[in-house]
PDB file of C-alpha atoms in Angstrom:
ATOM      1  CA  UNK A 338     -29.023-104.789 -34.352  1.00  0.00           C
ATOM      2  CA  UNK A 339     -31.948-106.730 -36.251  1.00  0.00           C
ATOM      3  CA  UNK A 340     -30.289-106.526 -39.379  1.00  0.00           C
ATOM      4  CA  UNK A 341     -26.607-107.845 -37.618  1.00  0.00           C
ATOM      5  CA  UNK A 342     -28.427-110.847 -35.680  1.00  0.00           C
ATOM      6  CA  UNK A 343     -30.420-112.050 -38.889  1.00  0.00           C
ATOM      7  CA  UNK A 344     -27.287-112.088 -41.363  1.00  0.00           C
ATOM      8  CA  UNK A 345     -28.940-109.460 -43.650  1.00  0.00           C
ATOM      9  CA  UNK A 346     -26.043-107.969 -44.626  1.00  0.00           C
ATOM     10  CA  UNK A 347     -24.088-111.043 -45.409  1.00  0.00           C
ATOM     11  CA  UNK A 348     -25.551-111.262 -49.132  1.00  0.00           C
ATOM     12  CA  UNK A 349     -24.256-107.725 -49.552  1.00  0.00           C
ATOM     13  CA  UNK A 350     -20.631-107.090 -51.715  1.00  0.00           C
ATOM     14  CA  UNK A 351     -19.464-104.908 -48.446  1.00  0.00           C
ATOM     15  CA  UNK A 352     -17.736-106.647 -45.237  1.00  0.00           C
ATOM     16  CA  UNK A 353     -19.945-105.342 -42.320  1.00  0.00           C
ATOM     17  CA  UNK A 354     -19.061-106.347 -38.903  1.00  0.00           C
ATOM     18  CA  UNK A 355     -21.571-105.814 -36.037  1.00  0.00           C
ATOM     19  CA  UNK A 356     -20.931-105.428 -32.417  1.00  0.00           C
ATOM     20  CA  UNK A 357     -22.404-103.369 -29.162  1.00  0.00           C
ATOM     21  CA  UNK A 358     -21.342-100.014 -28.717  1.00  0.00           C
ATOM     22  CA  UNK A 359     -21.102 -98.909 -24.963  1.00  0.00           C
ATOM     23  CA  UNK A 360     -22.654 -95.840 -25.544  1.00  0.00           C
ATOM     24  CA  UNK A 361     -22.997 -93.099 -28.212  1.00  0.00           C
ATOM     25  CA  UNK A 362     -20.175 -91.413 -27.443  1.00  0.00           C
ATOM     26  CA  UNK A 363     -17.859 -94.200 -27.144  1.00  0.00           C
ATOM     27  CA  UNK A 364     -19.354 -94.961 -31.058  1.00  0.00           C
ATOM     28  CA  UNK A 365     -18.705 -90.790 -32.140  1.00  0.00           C
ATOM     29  CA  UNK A 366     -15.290 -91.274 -30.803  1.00  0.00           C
ATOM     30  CA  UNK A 367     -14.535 -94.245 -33.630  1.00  0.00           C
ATOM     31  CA  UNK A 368     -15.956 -92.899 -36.313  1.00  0.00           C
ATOM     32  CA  UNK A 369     -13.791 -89.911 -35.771  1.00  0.00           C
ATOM     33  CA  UNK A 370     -10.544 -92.119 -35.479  1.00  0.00           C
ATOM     34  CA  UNK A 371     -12.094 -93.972 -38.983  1.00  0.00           C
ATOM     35  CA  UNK A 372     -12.633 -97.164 -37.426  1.00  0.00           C
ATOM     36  CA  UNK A 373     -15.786 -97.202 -37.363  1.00  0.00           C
ATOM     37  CA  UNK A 374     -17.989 -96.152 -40.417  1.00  0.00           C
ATOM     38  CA  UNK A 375     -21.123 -96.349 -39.197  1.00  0.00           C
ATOM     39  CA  UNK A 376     -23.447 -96.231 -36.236  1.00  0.00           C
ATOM     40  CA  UNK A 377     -26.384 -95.561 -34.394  1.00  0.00           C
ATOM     41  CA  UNK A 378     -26.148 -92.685 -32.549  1.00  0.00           C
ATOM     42  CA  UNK A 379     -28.816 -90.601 -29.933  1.00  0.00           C
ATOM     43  CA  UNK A 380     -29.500 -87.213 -30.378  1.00  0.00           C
ATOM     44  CA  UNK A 381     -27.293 -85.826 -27.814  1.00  0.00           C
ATOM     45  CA  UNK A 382     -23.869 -87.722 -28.895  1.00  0.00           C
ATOM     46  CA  UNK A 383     -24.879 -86.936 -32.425  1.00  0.00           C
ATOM     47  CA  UNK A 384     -25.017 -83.746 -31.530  1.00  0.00           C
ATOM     48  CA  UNK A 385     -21.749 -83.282 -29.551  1.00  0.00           C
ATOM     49  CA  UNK A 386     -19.452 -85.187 -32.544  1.00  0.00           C
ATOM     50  CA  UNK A 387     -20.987 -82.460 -34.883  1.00  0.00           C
ATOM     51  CA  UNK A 388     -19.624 -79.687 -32.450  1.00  0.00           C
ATOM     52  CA  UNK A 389     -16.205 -81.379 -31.994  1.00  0.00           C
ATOM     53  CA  UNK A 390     -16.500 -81.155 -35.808  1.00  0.00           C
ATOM     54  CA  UNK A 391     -16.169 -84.993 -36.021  1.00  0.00           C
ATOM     55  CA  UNK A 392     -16.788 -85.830 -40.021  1.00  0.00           C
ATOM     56  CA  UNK A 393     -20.409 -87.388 -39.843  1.00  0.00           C
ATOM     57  CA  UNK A 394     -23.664 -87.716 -41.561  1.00  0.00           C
ATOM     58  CA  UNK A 395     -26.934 -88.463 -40.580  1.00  0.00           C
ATOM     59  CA  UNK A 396     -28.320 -91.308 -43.269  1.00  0.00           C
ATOM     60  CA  UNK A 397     -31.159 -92.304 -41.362  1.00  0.00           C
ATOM     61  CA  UNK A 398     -33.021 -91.405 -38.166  1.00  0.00           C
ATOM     62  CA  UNK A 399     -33.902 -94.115 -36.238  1.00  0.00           C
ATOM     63  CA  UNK A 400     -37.463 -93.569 -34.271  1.00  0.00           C
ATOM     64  CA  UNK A 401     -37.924 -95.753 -31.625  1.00  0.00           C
ATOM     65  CA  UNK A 402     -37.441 -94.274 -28.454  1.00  0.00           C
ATOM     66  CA  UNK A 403     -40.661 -95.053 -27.015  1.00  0.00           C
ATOM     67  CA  UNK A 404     -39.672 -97.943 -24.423  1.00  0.00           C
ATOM     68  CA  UNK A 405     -36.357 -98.264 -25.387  1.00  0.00           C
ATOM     69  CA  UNK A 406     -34.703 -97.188 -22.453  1.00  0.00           C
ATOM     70  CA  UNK A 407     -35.571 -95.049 -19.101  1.00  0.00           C
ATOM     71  CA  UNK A 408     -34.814 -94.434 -15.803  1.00  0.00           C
ATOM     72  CA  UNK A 409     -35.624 -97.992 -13.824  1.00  0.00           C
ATOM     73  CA  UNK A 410     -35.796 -98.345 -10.169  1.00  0.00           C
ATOM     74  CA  UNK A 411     -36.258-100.604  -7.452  1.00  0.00           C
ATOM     75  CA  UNK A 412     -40.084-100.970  -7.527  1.00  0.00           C
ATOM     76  CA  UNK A 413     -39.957-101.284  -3.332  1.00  0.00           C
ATOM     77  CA  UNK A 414     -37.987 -98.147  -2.877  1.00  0.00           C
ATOM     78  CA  UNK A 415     -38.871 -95.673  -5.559  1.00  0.00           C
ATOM     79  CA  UNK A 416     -42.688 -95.404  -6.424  1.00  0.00           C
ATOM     80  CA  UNK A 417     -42.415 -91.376  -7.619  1.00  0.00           C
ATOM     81  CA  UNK A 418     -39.548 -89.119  -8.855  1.00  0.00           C
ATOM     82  CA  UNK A 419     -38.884 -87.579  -5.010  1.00  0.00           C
ATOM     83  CA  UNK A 420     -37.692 -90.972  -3.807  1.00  0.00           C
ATOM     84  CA  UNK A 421     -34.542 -90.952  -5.862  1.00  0.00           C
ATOM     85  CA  UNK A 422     -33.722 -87.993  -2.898  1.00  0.00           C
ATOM     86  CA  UNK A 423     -30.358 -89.644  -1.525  1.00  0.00           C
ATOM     87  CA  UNK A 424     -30.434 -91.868  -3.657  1.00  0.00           C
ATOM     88  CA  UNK A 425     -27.931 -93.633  -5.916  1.00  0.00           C
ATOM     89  CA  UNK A 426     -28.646 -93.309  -9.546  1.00  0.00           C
ATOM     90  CA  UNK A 427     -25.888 -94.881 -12.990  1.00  0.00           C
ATOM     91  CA  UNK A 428     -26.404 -93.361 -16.212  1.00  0.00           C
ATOM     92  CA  UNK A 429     -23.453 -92.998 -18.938  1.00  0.00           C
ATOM     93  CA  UNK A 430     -22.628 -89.377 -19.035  1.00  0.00           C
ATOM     94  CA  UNK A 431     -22.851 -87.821 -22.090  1.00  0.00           C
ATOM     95  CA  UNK A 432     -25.693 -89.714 -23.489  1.00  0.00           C
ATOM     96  CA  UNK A 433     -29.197 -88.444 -24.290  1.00  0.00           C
ATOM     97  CA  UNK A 434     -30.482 -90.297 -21.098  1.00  0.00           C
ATOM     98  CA  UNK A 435     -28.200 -88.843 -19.015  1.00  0.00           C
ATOM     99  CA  UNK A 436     -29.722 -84.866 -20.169  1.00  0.00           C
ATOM    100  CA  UNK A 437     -33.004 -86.319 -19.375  1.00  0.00           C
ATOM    101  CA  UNK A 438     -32.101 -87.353 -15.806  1.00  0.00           C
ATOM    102  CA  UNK A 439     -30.683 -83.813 -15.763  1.00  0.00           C
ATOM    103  CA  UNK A 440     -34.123 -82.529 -17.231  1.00  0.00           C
ATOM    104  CA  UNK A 441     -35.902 -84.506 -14.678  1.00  0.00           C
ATOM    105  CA  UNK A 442     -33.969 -83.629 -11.686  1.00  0.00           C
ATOM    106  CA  UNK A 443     -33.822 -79.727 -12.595  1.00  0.00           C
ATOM    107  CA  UNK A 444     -38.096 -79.994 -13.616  1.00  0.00           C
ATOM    108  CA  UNK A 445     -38.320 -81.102 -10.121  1.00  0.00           C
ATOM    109  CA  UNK A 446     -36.323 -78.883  -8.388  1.00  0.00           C
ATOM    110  CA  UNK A 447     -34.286 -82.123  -7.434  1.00  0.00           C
ATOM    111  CA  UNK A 448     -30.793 -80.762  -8.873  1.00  0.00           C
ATOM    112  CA  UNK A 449     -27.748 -82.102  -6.441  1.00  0.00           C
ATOM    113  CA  UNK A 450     -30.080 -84.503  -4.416  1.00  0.00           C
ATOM    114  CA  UNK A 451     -29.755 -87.542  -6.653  1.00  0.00           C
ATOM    115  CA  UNK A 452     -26.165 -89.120  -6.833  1.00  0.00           C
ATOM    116  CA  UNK A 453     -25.394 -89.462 -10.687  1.00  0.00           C
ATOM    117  CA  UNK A 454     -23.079 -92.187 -10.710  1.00  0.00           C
ATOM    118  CA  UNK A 455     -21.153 -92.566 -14.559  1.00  0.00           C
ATOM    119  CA  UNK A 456     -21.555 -95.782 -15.306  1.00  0.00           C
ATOM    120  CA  UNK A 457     -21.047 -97.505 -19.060  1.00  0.00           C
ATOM    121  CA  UNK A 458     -24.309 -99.928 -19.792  1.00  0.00           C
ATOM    122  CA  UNK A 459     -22.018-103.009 -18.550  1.00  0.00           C
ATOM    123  CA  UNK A 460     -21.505-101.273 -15.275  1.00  0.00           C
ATOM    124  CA  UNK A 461     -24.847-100.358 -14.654  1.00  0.00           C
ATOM    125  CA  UNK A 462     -25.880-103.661 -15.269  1.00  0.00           C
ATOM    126  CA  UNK A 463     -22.865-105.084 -12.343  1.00  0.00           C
ATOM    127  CA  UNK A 464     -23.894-102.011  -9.880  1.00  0.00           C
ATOM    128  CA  UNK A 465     -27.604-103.287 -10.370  1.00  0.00           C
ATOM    129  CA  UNK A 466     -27.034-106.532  -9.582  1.00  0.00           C
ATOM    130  CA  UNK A 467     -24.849-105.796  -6.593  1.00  0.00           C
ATOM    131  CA  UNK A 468     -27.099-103.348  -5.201  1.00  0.00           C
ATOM    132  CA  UNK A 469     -25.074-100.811  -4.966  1.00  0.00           C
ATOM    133  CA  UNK A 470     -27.204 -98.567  -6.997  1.00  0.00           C
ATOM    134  CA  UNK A 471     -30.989 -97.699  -6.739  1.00  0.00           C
ATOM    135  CA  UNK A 472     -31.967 -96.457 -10.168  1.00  0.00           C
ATOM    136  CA  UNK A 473     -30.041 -96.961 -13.528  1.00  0.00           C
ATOM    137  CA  UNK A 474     -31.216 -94.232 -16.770  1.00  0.00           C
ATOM    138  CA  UNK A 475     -30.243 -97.052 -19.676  1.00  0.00           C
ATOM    139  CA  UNK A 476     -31.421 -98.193 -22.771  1.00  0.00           C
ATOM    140  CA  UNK A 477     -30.523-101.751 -24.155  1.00  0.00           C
ATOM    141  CA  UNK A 478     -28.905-104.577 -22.669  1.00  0.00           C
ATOM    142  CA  UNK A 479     -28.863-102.304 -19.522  1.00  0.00           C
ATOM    143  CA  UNK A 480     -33.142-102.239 -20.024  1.00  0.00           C
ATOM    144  CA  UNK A 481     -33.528-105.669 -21.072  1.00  0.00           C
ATOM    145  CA  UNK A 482     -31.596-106.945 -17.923  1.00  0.00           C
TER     146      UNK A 482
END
């Protein structure tokens, strides 16, 4: 996204068009219907367009997961992992958050007490801001909002 936002590729003798993907499935999905030719992808949608035998090849592996996306909550309502019990939680499904919630949830013997609501980025930014979720497992604009 760095690269898109500062024009680095406009110098270069290939047209390159940038815009969000919704998630790394969504992105897996294109470059199997050729229109898309390249992407950033997590390890779990990588993973799944290799199995669907999707045509693909890792070029570069990006490491910056760090702080680059997680599962966010209402600081007033969830202070520890057993207060998403009954609670309302968006993640895209499919993605490599949403095997971490999983992960999580099954770690802490939490399995079927969270609702996992499948919600693109976008959404889970609307359903925060309406309130009609509590916790949101997202990574990028979802994060940063």
């Amino acid at each position: 996204r760095v690269a898109c936002a500062r024009g680095w590729f406009t110098w270069y003798q290939y047209q390159v068009t940038c815009y969000p993907q919704t998630s790394g499935a969504f992105a897996a999905s294109r470059l199997d219907s050729g229109s898309l030719h390249l992407a950033d992808l997590g390890s779990t949608p990588l993973a799944q367009a290799l199995a669907r035998g999707v045509d693909i090849r890792v070029v570069f592996i990006d490491q910056y997961k760090g702080d680059s996306q997680g599962i966010y909550v209402r600081p007033t309502a969830i202070e520890n992992p057993f207060d998403l019990i009954g609670k309302k939680l968006g993640v895209p499904f499919g993605s490599t958050m949403h095997y971490q919630v999983l992960f999580l949830l099954d770690i802490f013997d939490m399995t079927g007490q969270v609702e996992l609501l499948n919600l693109s980025p976008a959404e889970i930014i609307q359903a925060w801001d309406d309130g009609s979720i509590d916790a949101a497992a997202c990574w990028g604009s979802a994060r940063e909002h």
